Amino acid sequence: MKRTLEGMAKAGEPLLREALDAIRAHQAAQDSGASPETIERLRVLADALYHAVVDFQLLEAGSLSESIH
């Protein structure tokens, strides 16, 4: 399945917006010279939210074969 912005939008605007905001916050922290701990925390958050959007998209398409707990 192709992962497109349009496809990820099916995950719902609030989740998609939260993921994009987290990615932007991570980038801003890197650009501003934030502490390594802050940068890592924001990276983990952005990564988790991105994967939640993708997993939802795959679940909706019937392509997610593993159980989600």
Backbone as ProteinMPNN parsed JSONL, in Angstrom:
{"seq_chain_A": "MKRTLEGMAKAGEPLLREALDAIRAHQAAQDSGASPETIERLRVLADALYHAVVDFQLLEAGSLSESIH", "coords_chain_A": {"N_chain_A": [[0.844, -1.181, 0.0], [0.544, 2.163, -0.82], [1.943, 4.811, 0.933], [0.6, 7.731, 1.371], [0.064, 11.275, 1.786], [-2.612, 11.863, 1.484], [-3.745, 9.352, 2.002], [-2.935, 8.994, 4.645], [-4.398, 10.976, 5.802], [-6.838, 9.853, 6.152], [-6.697, 8.777, 8.616], [-7.639, 10.579, 10.263], [-8.028, 13.969, 10.94], [-7.296, 15.176, 13.483], [-5.381, 13.34, 14.634], [-3.449, 13.215, 12.625], [-2.691, 15.927, 12.526], [-1.604, 16.19, 15.096], [0.601, 14.479, 14.89], [2.109, 15.778, 12.882], [2.61, 18.219, 14.187], [4.238, 17.29, 16.259], [6.459, 16.385, 14.841], [7.347, 18.808, 13.806], [7.942, 20.143, 16.216], [10.071, 18.606, 17.145], [11.99, 19.132, 15.153], [12.26, 21.897, 15.525], [13.347, 21.936, 18.096], [15.814, 20.747, 17.618], [16.92, 22.688, 15.913], [17.071, 24.878, 17.617], [18.933, 24.195, 19.457], [18.296, 22.663, 21.719], [18.388, 20.624, 24.721], [19.982, 17.37, 24.613], [18.355, 15.398, 25.77], [15.772, 16.479, 25.608], [15.487, 16.712, 22.83], [15.616, 14.003, 22.102], [13.357, 12.988, 23.461], [11.295, 14.336, 22.111], [11.738, 13.319, 19.563], [11.111, 10.596, 19.888], [8.403, 10.823, 20.557], [7.368, 12.02, 18.185], [7.961, 9.998, 16.347], [6.418, 7.863, 17.342], [3.809, 8.878, 17.058], [3.699, 9.236, 14.285], [3.886, 6.555, 13.449], [1.523, 5.616, 14.562], [-0.388, 6.894, 12.962], [0.212, 5.735, 10.454], [-0.221, 3.013, 11.055], [-2.958, 3.077, 11.608], [-3.923, 3.771, 9.108], [-3.17, 1.49, 7.638], [-4.66, -0.432, 9.001], [-7.265, 0.397, 8.431], [-7.253, -0.126, 5.722], [-7.151, -2.797, 5.726], [-4.734, -4.086, 5.692], [-3.093, -4.527, 7.821], [-1.623, -6.958, 9.535], [-0.89, -7.859, 12.058], [-1.811, -8.077, 15.543], [-2.91, -5.279, 17.41], [-2.025, -3.925, 20.423]], "CA_chain_A": [[0.0, 0.0, 0.0], [1.3, 3.399, -0.911], [1.715, 5.71, 2.064], [0.517, 9.097, 0.873], [-0.546, 12.212, 2.716], [-4.061, 11.674, 1.373], [-4.09, 8.128, 2.71], [-2.767, 9.191, 6.079], [-5.462, 11.856, 6.269], [-7.956, 9.004, 6.557], [-6.526, 8.49, 10.035], [-8.324, 11.631, 10.993], [-7.268, 15.205, 11.0], [-6.631, 15.439, 14.77], [-4.189, 12.51, 14.807], [-2.468, 13.67, 11.643], [-2.203, 17.23, 12.976], [-0.751, 15.964, 16.27], [1.86, 13.91, 14.414], [2.862, 16.836, 12.204], [3.076, 19.155, 15.214], [5.342, 16.647, 16.982], [7.624, 16.412, 13.938], [7.824, 20.212, 13.781], [8.539, 20.45, 17.523], [11.372, 17.936, 17.168], [12.886, 19.906, 14.287], [12.518, 23.184, 16.185], [14.252, 21.676, 19.217], [17.152, 20.564, 17.043], [17.392, 23.976, 15.378], [17.322, 25.841, 18.692], [19.988, 23.712, 20.344], [17.738, 22.126, 22.968], [19.192, 19.562, 25.334], [19.836, 16.07, 23.952], [17.221, 14.679, 26.357], [14.554, 17.059, 25.035], [15.442, 16.323, 21.418], [15.292, 12.572, 22.033], [11.961, 12.821, 23.886], [10.45, 14.79, 21.013], [11.905, 12.376, 18.455], [10.339, 9.396, 20.213], [6.989, 11.19, 20.442], [7.047, 12.194, 16.767], [8.016, 8.685, 15.715], [5.259, 7.086, 17.79], [2.601, 9.425, 16.442], [3.758, 8.913, 12.86], [3.548, 5.143, 13.303], [0.097, 5.46, 14.865], [-1.12, 7.303, 11.758], [0.427, 4.714, 9.428], [-0.907, 1.798, 11.481], [-4.393, 3.283, 11.428], [-4.163, 3.709, 7.668], [-3.084, 0.088, 7.236], [-5.798, -1.115, 9.605], [-8.441, 0.77, 7.641], [-7.144, -0.752, 4.405], [-7.152, -4.248, 5.902], [-3.395, -4.594, 5.411], [-2.337, -4.696, 9.061], [-1.847, -8.358, 9.872], [-0.606, -8.131, 13.462], [-2.702, -7.489, 16.541], [-2.442, -4.052, 18.046], [-2.403, -3.953, 21.841]], "C_chain_A": [[0.888, 1.243, 0.0], [0.938, 4.311, 0.25], [1.761, 7.138, 1.554], [-0.099, 9.976, 1.947], [-2.058, 12.056, 2.69], [-4.503, 10.421, 2.128], [-3.977, 8.289, 4.211], [-3.843, 10.108, 6.637], [-6.686, 11.066, 6.69], [-7.865, 8.635, 8.036], [-7.223, 9.533, 10.884], [-7.434, 12.84, 11.152], [-6.612, 15.435, 12.362], [-5.353, 14.627, 14.973], [-3.087, 12.943, 13.847], [-1.855, 15.005, 12.061], [-1.256, 17.076, 14.171], [0.614, 15.4, 15.852], [2.718, 14.973, 13.727], [3.405, 17.862, 13.191], [4.269, 18.582, 15.975], [6.608, 16.638, 16.134], [8.208, 17.817, 13.887], [8.499, 20.596, 15.101], [9.921, 19.819, 17.639], [12.388, 18.722, 16.344], [13.245, 21.247, 14.931], [13.485, 23.017, 17.353], [15.676, 21.472, 18.722], [17.736, 21.9, 16.597], [17.76, 24.959, 16.484], [18.398, 25.385, 19.668], [19.485, 23.228, 21.688], [18.616, 20.992, 23.486], [18.977, 18.244, 24.596], [18.639, 15.268, 24.477], [15.897, 15.169, 25.767], [14.402, 16.648, 23.581], [15.043, 14.857, 21.284], [13.837, 12.317, 22.426], [11.012, 13.223, 22.766], [10.557, 13.878, 19.793], [11.071, 11.125, 18.675], [8.837, 9.674, 20.08], [6.574, 11.314, 18.977], [7.011, 10.855, 16.047], [6.791, 7.845, 16.082], [3.969, 7.58, 17.138], [2.563, 9.139, 14.946], [3.341, 7.457, 12.637], [2.081, 4.873, 13.64], [-0.755, 5.832, 13.656], [-1.002, 6.222, 10.682], [-0.298, 3.424, 9.795], [-2.414, 1.918, 11.301], [-4.75, 3.173, 9.949], [-4.149, 2.258, 7.195], [-4.258, -0.723, 7.787], [-7.063, -0.84, 8.807], [-8.438, 0.085, 6.276], [-7.177, -2.278, 4.495], [-5.805, -4.88, 5.656], [-2.564, -4.834, 6.669], [-2.627, -6.09, 9.583], [-1.641, -8.673, 11.346], [-1.65, -7.491, 14.354], [-2.071, -6.233, 17.101], [-2.942, -4.074, 19.482], [-2.153, -2.619, 22.463]], "O_chain_A": [[1.862, 1.329, 0.747], [-0.24, 4.553, 0.515], [2.839, 7.69, 1.332], [-0.706, 9.483, 2.898], [-2.714, 12.108, 3.73], [-5.524, 10.435, 2.815], [-4.811, 7.788, 4.965], [-4.169, 10.028, 7.822], [-7.489, 11.543, 7.492], [-8.859, 8.223, 8.635], [-7.37, 9.366, 12.095], [-6.247, 12.734, 11.459], [-5.457, 15.859, 12.4], [-4.347, 15.167, 15.435], [-1.921, 13.025, 14.231], [-0.642, 15.193, 11.961], [-0.229, 17.751, 14.246], [1.648, 15.794, 16.391], [3.922, 15.052, 13.969], [4.537, 18.324, 13.047], [5.207, 19.31, 16.299], [7.705, 16.859, 16.649], [9.426, 17.99, 13.92], [9.512, 21.296, 15.101], [10.842, 20.435, 18.176], [13.514, 18.949, 16.788], [14.398, 21.675, 14.885], [14.348, 23.867, 17.571], [16.63, 21.963, 19.327], [18.897, 22.205, 16.868], [18.659, 25.781, 16.31], [18.735, 26.11, 20.604], [20.178, 23.369, 22.696], [19.475, 20.475, 22.772], [17.913, 18.022, 24.017], [17.99, 14.547, 23.719], [15.011, 14.37, 25.465], [13.311, 16.278, 23.148], [14.217, 14.514, 20.438], [13.157, 11.514, 21.788], [10.032, 12.527, 22.501], [9.578, 13.687, 19.071], [10.402, 10.648, 17.758], [8.094, 8.848, 19.549], [5.545, 10.773, 18.575], [6.126, 10.61, 15.227], [6.201, 7.193, 15.221], [3.136, 6.778, 16.717], [1.503, 8.833, 14.401], [2.543, 7.162, 11.748], [1.469, 3.983, 13.051], [-1.739, 5.154, 13.359], [-1.999, 5.839, 10.071], [-0.926, 2.804, 8.936], [-3.071, 0.963, 10.887], [-5.753, 2.56, 9.586], [-5.023, 1.846, 6.433], [-4.783, -1.602, 7.104], [-7.844, -1.754, 8.54], [-9.496, -0.245, 5.74], [-7.223, -2.967, 3.476], [-5.723, -6.088, 5.432], [-1.43, -5.303, 6.573], [-3.74, -6.377, 10.022], [-2.174, -9.669, 11.836], [-2.29, -6.506, 13.987], [-0.852, -6.141, 17.246], [-4.138, -4.223, 19.728], [-2.406, -2.437, 23.654]]}, "name": "protein", "num_of_chains": 1, "seq": "MKRTLEGMAKAGEPLLREALDAIRAHQAAQDSGASPETIERLRVLADALYHAVVDFQLLEAGSLSESIH"}
